[in-house]
Short mmCIF file of C-alpha atoms and ligand atoms in Angstrom, two decimals:
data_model
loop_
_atom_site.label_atom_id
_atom_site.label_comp_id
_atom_site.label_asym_id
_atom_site.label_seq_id
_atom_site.Cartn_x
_atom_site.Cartn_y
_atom_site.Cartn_z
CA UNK A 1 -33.41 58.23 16.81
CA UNK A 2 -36.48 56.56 18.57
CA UNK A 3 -38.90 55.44 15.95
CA UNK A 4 -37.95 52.30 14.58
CA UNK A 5 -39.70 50.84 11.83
CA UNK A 6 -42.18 48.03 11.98
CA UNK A 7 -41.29 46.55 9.32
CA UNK A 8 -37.40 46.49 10.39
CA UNK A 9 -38.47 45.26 13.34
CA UNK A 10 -40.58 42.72 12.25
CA UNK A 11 -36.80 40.73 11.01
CA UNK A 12 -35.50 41.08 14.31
CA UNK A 13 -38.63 39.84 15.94
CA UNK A 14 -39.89 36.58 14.39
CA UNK A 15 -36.82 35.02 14.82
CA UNK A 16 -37.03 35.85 18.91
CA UNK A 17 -40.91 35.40 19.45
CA UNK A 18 -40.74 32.52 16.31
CA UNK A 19 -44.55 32.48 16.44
CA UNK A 20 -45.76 31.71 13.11
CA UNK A 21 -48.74 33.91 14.18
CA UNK A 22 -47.12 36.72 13.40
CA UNK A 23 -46.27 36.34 9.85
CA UNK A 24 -49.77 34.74 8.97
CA UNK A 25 -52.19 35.41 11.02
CA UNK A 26 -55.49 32.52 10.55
CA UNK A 27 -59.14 32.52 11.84
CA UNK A 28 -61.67 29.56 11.76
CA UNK A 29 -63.95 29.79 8.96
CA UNK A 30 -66.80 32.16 8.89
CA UNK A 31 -69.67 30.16 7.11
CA UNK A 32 -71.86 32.05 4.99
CA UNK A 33 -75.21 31.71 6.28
CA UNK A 34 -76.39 34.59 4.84
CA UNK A 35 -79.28 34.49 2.23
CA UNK A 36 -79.30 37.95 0.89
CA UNK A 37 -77.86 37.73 -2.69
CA UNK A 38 -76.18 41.46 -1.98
CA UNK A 39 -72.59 40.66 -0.80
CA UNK A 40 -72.72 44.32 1.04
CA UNK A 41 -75.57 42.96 3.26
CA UNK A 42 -75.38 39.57 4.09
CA UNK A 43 -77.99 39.17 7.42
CA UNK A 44 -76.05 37.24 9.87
CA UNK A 45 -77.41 36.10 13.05
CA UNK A 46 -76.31 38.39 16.44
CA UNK A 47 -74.35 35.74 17.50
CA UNK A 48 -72.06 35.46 14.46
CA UNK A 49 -71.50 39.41 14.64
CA UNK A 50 -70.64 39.17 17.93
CA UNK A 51 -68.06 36.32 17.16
CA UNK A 52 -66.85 39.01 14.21
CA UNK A 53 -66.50 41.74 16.31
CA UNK A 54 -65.05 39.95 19.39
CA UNK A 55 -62.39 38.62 16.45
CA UNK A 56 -61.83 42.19 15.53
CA UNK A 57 -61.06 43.74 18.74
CA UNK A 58 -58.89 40.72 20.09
CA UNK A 59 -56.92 41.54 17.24
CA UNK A 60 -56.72 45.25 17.82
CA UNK A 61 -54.77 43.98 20.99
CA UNK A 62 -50.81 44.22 21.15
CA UNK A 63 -49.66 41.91 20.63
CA UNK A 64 -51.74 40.73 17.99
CA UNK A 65 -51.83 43.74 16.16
CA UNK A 66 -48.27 43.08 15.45
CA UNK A 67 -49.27 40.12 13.04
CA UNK A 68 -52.17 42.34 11.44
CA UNK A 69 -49.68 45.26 10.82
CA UNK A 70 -47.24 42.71 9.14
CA UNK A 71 -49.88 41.28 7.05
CA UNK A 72 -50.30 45.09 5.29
CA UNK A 73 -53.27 44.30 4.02
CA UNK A 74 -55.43 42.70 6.97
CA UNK A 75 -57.86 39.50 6.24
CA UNK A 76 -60.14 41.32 8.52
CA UNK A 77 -61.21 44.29 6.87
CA UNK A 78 -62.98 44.03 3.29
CA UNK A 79 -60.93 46.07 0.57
CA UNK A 80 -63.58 49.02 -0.20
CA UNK A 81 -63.44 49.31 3.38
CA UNK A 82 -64.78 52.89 4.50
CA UNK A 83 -63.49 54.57 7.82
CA UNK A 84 -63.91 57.45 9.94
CA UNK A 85 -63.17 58.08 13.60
CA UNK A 86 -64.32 61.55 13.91
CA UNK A 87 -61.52 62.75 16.51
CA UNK A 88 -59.42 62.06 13.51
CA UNK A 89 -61.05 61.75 10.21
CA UNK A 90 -62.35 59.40 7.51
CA UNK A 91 -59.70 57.11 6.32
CA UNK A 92 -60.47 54.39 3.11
CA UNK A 93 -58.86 51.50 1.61
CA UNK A 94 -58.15 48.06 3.46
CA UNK A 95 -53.95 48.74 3.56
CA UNK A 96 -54.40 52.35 5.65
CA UNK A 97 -56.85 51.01 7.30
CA UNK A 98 -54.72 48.53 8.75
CA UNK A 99 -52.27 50.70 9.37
CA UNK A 100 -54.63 52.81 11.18
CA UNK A 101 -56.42 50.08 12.88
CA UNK A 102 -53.30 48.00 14.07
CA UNK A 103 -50.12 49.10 12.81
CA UNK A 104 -49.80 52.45 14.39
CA UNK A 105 -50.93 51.14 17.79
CA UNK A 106 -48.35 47.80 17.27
CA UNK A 107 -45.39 50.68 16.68
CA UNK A 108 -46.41 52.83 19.84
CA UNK A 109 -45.32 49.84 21.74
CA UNK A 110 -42.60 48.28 19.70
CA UNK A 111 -40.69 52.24 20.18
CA UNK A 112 -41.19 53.03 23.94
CA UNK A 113 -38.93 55.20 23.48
CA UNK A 114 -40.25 57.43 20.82
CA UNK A 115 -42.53 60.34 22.58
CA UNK A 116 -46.46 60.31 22.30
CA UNK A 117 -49.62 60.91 24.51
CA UNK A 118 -51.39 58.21 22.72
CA UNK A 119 -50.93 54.21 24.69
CA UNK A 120 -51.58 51.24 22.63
CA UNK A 121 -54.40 48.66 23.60
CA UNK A 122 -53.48 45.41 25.76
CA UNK A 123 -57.37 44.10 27.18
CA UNK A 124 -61.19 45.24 26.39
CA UNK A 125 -64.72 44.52 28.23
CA UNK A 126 -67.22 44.99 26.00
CA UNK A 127 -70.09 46.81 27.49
CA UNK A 128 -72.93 47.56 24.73
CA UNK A 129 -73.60 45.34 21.70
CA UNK A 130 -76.45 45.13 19.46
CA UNK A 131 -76.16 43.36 16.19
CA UNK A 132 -78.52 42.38 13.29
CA UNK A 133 -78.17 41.66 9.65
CA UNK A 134 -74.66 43.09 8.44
CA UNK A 135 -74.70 46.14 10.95
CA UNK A 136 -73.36 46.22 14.48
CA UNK A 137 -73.40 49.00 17.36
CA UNK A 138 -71.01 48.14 20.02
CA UNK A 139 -69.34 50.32 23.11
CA UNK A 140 -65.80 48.06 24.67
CA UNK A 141 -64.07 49.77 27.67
CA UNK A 142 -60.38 49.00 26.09
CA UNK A 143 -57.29 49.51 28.80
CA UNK A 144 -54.09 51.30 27.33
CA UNK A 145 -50.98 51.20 27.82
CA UNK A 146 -49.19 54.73 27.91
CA UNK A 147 -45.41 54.43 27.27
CA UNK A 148 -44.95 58.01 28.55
CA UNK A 149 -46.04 57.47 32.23
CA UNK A 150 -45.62 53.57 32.65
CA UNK A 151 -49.52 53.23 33.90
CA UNK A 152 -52.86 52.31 31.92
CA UNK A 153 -55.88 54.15 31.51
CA UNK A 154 -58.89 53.05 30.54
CA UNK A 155 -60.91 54.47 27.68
CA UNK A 156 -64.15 53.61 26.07
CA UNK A 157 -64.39 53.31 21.85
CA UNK A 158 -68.03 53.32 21.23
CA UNK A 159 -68.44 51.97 17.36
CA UNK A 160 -70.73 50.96 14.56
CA UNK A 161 -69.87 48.66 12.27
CA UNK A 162 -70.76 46.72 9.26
CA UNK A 163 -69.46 43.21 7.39
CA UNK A 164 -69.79 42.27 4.17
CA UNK A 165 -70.73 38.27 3.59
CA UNK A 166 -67.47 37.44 3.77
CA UNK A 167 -67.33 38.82 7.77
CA UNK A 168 -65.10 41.24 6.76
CA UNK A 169 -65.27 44.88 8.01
CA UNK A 170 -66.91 47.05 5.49
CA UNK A 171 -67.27 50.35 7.48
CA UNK A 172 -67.13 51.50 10.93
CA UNK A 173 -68.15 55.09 12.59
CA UNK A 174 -68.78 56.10 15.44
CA UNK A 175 -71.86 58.11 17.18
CA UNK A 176 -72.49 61.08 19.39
CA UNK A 177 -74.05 59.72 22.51
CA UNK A 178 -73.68 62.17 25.55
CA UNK A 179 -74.03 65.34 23.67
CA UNK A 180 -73.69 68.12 26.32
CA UNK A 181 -71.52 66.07 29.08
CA UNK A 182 -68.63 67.52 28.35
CA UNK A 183 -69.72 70.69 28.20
CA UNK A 184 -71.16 70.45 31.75
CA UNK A 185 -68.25 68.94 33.46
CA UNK A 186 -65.58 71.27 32.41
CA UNK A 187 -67.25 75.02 31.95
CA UNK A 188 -64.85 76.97 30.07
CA UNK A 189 -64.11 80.36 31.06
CA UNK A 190 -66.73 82.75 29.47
CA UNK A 191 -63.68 84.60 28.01
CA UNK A 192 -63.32 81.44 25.79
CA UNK A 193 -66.55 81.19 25.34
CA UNK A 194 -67.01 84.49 23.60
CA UNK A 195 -63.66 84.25 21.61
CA UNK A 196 -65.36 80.70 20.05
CA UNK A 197 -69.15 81.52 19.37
CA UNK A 198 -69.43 77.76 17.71
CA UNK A 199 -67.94 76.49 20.87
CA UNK A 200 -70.98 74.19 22.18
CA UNK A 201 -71.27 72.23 19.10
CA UNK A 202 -67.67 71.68 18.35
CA UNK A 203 -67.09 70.96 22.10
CA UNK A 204 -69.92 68.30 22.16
CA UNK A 205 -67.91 66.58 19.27
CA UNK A 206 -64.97 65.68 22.09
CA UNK A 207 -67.56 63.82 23.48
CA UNK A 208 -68.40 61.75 20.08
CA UNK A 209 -66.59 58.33 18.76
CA UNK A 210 -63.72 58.13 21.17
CA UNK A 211 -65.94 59.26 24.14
CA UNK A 212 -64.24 61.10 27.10
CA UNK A 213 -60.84 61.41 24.87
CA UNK A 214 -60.27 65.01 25.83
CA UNK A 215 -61.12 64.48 29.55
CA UNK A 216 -58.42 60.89 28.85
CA UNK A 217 -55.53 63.57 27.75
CA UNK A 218 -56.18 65.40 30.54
CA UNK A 219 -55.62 62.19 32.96
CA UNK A 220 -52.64 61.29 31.05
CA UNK A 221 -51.49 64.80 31.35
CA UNK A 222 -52.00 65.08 34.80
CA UNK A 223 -50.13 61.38 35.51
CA UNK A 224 -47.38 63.25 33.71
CA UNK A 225 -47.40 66.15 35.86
CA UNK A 226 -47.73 63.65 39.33
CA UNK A 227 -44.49 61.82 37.89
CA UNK A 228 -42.35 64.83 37.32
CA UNK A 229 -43.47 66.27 40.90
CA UNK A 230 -45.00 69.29 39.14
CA UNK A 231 -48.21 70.69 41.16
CA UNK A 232 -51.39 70.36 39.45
CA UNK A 233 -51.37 73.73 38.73
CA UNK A 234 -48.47 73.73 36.29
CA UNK A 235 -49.45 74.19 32.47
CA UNK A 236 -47.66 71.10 31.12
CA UNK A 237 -48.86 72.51 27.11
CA UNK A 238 -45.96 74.18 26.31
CA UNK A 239 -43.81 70.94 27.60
CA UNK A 240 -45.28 68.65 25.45
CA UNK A 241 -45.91 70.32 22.57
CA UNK A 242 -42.05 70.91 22.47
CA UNK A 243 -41.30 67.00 23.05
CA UNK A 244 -44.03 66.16 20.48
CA UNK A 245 -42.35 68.38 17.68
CA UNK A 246 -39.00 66.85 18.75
CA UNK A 247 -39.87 63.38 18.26
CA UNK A 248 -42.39 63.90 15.38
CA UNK A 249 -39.25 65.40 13.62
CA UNK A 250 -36.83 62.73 14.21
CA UNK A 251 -39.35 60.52 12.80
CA UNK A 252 -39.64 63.19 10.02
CA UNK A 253 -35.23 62.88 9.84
CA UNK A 254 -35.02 59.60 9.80
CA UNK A 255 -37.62 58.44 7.19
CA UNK A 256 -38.59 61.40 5.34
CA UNK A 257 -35.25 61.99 2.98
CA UNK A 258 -35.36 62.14 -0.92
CA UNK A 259 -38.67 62.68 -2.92
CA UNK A 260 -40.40 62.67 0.52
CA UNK A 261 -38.28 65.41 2.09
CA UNK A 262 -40.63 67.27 4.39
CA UNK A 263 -38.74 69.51 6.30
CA UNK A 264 -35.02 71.04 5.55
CA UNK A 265 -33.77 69.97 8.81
CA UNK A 266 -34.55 68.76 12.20
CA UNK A 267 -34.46 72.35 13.37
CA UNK A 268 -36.51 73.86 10.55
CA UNK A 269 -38.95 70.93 11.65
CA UNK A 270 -39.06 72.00 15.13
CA UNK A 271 -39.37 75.66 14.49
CA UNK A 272 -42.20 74.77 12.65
CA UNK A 273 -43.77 72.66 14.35
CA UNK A 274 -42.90 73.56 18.12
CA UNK A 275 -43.78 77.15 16.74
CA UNK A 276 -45.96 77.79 14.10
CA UNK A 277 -48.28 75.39 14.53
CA UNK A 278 -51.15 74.86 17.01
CA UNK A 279 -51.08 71.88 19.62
CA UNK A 280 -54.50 70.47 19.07
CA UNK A 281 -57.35 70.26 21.09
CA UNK A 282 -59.30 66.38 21.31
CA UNK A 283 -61.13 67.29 18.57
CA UNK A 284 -58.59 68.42 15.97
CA UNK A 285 -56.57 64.96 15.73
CA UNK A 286 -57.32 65.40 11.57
CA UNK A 287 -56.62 69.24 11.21
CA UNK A 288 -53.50 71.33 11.03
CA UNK A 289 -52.06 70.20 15.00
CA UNK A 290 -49.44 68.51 16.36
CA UNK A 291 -51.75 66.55 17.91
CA UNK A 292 -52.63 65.27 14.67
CA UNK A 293 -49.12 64.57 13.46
CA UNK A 294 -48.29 63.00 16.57
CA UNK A 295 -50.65 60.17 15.43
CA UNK A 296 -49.07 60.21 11.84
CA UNK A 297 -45.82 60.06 13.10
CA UNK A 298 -46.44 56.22 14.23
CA UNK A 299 -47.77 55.24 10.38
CA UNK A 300 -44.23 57.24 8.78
CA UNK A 301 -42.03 53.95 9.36
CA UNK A 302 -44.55 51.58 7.66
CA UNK A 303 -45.04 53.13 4.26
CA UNK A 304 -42.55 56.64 4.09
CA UNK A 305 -43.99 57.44 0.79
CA UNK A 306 -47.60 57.71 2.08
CA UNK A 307 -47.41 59.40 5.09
CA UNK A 308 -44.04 61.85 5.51
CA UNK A 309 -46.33 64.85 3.82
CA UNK A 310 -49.13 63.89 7.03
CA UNK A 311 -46.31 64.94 9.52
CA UNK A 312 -45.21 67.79 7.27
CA UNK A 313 -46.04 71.15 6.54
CA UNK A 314 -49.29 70.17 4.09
CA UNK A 315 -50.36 68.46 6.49
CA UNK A 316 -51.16 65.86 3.15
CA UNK A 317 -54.70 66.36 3.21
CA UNK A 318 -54.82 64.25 6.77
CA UNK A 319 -53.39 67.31 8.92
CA UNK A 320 -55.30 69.92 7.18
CA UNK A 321 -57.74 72.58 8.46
CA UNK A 322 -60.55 71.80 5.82
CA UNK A 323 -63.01 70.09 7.82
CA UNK A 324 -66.30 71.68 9.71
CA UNK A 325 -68.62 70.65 11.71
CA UNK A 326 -71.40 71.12 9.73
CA UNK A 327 -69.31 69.26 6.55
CA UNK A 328 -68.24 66.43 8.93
CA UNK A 329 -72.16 65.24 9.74
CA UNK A 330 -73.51 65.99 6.46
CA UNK A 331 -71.00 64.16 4.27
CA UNK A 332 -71.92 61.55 2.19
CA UNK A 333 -69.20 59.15 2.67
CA UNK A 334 -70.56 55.47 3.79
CA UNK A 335 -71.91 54.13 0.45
CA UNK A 336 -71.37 50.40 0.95
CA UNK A 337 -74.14 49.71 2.96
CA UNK A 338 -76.71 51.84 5.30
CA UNK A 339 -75.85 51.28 9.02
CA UNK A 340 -79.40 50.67 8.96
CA UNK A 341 -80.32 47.16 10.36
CA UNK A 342 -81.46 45.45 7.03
CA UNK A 343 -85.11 46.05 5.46
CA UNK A 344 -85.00 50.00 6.91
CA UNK A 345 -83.12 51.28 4.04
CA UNK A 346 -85.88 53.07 3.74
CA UNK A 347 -85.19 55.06 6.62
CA UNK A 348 -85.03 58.66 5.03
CA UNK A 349 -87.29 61.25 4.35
C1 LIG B 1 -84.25 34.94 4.29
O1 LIG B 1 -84.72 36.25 3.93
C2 LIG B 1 -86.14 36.41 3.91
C3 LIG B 1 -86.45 37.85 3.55
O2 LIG B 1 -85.81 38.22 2.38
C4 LIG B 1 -86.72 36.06 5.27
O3 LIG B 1 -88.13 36.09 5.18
C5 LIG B 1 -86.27 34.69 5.71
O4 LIG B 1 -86.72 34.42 6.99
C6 LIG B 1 -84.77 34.56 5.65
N1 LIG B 1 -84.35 33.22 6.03
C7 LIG B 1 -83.26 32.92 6.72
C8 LIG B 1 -83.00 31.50 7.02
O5 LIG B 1 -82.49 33.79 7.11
C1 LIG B 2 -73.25 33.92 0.48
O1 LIG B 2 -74.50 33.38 0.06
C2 LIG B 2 -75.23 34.22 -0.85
C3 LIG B 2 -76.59 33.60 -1.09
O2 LIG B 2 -76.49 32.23 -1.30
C4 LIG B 2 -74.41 34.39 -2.13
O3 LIG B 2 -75.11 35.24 -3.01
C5 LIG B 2 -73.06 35.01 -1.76
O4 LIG B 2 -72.26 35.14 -2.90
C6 LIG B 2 -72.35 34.17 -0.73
N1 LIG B 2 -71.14 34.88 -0.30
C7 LIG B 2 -69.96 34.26 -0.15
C8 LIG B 2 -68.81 35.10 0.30
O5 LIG B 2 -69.80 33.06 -0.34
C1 LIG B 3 -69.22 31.94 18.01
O1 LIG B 3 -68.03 31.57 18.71
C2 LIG B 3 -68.26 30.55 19.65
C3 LIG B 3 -67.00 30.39 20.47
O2 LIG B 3 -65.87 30.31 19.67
C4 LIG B 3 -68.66 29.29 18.92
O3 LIG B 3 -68.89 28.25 19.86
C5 LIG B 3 -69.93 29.56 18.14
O4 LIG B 3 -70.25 28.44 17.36
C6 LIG B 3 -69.76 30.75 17.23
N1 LIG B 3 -71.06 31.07 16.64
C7 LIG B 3 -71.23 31.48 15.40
C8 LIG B 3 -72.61 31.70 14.95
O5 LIG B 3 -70.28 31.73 14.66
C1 LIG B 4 -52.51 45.51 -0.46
O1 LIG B 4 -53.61 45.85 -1.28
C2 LIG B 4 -53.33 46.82 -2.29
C3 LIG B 4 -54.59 47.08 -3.09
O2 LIG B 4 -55.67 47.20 -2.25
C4 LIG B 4 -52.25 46.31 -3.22
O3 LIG B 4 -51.91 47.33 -4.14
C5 LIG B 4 -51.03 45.93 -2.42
O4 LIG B 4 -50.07 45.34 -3.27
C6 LIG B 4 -51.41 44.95 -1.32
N1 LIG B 4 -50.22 44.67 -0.52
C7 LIG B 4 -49.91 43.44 -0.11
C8 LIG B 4 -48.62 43.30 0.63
O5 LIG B 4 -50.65 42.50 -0.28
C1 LIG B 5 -57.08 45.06 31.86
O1 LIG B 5 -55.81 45.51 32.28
C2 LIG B 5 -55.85 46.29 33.47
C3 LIG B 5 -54.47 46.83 33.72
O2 LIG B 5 -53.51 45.83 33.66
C4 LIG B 5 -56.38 45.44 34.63
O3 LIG B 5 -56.46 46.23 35.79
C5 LIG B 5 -57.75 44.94 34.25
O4 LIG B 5 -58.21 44.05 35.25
C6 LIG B 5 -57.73 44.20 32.92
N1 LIG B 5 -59.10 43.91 32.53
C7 LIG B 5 -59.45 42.79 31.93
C8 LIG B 5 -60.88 42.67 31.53
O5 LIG B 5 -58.65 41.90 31.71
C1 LIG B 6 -58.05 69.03 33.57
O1 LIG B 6 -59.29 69.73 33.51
C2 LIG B 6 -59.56 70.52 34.65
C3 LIG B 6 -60.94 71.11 34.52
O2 LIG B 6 -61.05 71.86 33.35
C4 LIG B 6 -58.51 71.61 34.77
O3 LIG B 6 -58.74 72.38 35.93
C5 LIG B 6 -57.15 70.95 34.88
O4 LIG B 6 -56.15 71.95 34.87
C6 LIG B 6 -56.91 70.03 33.70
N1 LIG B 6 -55.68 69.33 33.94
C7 LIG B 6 -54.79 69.17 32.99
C8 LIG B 6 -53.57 68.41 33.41
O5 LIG B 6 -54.94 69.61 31.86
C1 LIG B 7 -40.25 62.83 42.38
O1 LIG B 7 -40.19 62.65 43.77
C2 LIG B 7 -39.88 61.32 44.15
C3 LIG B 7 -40.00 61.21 45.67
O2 LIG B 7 -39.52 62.34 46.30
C4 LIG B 7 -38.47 60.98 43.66
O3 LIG B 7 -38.17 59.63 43.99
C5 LIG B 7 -38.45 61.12 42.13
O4 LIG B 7 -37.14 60.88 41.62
C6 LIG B 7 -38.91 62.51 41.72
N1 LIG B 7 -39.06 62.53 40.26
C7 LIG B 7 -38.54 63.50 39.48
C8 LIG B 7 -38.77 63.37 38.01
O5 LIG B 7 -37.93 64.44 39.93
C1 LIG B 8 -34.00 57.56 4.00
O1 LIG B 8 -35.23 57.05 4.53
C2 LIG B 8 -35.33 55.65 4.53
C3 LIG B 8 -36.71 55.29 5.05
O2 LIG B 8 -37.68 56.00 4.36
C4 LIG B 8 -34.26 55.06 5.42
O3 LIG B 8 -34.32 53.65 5.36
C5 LIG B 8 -32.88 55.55 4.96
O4 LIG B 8 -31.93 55.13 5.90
C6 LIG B 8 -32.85 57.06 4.88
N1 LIG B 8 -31.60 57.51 4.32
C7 LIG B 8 -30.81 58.36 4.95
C8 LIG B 8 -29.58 58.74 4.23
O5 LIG B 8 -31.11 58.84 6.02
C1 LIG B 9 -82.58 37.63 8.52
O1 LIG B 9 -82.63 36.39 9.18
C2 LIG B 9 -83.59 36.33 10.19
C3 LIG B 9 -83.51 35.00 10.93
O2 LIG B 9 -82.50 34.20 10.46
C4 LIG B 9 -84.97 36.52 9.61
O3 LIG B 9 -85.94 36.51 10.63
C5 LIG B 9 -85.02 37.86 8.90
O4 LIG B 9 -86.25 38.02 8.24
C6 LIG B 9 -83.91 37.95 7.87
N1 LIG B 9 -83.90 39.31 7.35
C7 LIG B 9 -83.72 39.59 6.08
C8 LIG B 9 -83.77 41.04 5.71
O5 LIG B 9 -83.51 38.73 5.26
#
């Protein structure tokens, strides 16, 4: 068993680290020098969303995020809070998304042990920032830690956000901003190509929200490869899609028993997933992959009930094949507020 739970954890740890951080974390008080009576817009000045967003992603930072995870429902994000991180997909409500946010990074590193591409975040440089009213576009370089090869790799998060008058997050997306890069850097092979006619679009979308993630996994993949003296040439796929279904099983073992019985047993689990299903490219982290429940897999030991059906066969409507393209950029989902800078709502025609 590798996956330990958080929330276990969390017993074992304050006493250690005794850092009364951790159980409650505090912030200095953000005034409210708004003057918009909406308390979806308030029109803070750029240096006060700055402060916000600096605030948010020092706390996205193991080990901070340990004390956000543990607070289930974090201070930081506003309770109508509205998601979406489009290599995954949208994700609502203030206790997910602090699961999402924090708690699933805070368990990659609490379970070293436990098997996963993804690295949790330990420093960030910001790099673009732009803020005005209630809406903020930012781009941080953040460094990661990857418990599978012992090294960091940089990646960059490129996000808009907006806060409500209390300075809490209200919503956050992210944008496409190097459309074709991708697509230039690493041709496919034309027999791909014809095999996938809507291949340019949907490979452009690698390139959106978590920018160079697929071209990150194939770093990681190749610091893999380096480590286990395998020449460059080996297809390490197969590899890790069979120690990704291990581990995502265990996971599925240990906490998924009872009512939230997945899978009939670890070997029905691996069958299935080490066989039937499809590994995942970067863009599929919220369809029917492993990739996807490889992400899940770290949210299981925080709340079993919600999330054992995300690593199981349904996929629980977070692993699912039911997004499109087309659906993904046409779907009305941010209602709080426009992430237009306030006095262009007016922006549509
Ligand atoms: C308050 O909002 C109005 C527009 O509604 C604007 O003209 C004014 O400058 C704002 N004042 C402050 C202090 O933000
Ligand atoms: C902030 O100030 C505005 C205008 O005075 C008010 O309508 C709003 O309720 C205040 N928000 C908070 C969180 O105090
Ligand atoms: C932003 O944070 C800095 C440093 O903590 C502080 O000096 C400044 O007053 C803050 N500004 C606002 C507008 O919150
Ligand atoms: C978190 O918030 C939800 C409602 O948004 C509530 O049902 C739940 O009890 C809260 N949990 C804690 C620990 O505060
Ligand atoms: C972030 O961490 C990496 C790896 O430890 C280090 O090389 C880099 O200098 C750090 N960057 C910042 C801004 O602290
Ligand atoms: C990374 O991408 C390059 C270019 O497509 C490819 O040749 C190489 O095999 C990939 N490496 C890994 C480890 O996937
Ligand atoms: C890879 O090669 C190095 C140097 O020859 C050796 O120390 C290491 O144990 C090897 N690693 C594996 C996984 O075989
Ligand atoms: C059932 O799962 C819970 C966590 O969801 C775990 O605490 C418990 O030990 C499991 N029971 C058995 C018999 O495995
Ligand atoms: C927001 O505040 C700034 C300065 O504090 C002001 O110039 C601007 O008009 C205000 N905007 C709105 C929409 O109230």
């Amino acid at each position: 068993m590798n996956i330990k739970s958080l929330l276990a954890l969390s017993s074992f740890l304050l006493p250690t680290l005794a850092v009364p951080q951790y159980a409650s974390p505090s912030y200095p008080t953000i005034s409210n020098d708004s003057n918009t009576t909406n308390p979806q817009t308030p029109n803070f000045s750029s240096q006060r969303l700055w402060n916000l967003t600096n605030r948010f992603l020092q706390n996205h930072m193991y080990p901070l995020n340990i004390a956000q995870s543990l607070s289930i429902n974090s201070s930081l994000l506003s309770e109508d809070i509205l998601g979406r991180v489009d290599a995954t997909r949208d994700y609502a409500g203030r206790e997910l998304n602090t699961e999402y946010l924090f708690g699933l990074f805070a368990n990659i590193a609490l379970n070293p042990d436990a098997f996963t591409l993804l690295g949790y975040p330990i420093n960030y440089t910001f790099t673009r920032f732009l803020g005005q009213g209630n809406v903020v576009s930012f781009a941080a370089v953040v460094e990661y830690k990857l418990p599978v090869t012992g090294t960091t790799i940089p990646q960059e998060l490129d996000f808009w956000v907006t806060y409500n008058d209390k300075g809490e997050i209200s919503q956050y997306d992210g944008c496409v901003l190097i459309p074709f890069l991708h697509y230039f850097l690493f041709p496919l092979p034309p027999s791909l190509l014809l095999s996938f006619p809507t291949l340019v679009p949907t490979t452009n979308r690698k390139e959106s929200n978590f920018r160079y993630l697929q071209w990150q996994l194939n770093s990681t993949i190749a610091t893999i490869a380096k480590l286990q003296n395998l020449s460059t040439t080996t297809d390490l796929t197969p590899l890790l899609h069979a120690k990704l279904a291990t581990s995502i099983c265990e996971t599925a073992t240990t906490f998924c028993n009872g009512t939230n019985l997945q899978y009939e047993s670890q070997a029905t689990c691996e069958d299935y997933l080490g066989k039937q299903t499809r590994f995942g490219e970067g863009w599929e982290w919220g369809m029917d992959t492993v990739a996807c429940r490889m992400i899940h897999q770290n949210m299981v030991p925080l709340r079993p009930d919600v999330h054992c059906e995300h690593i199981g066969p349904s996929g629980g409507g977070m692993c699912v094949d039911d997004r499109t393209y087309v659906g993904n950029l046409e779907e009305d989902y941010f209602v709080n507020t426009p992430f237009l800078a306030p006095g262009l709502e007016g922006g549509v025609m």
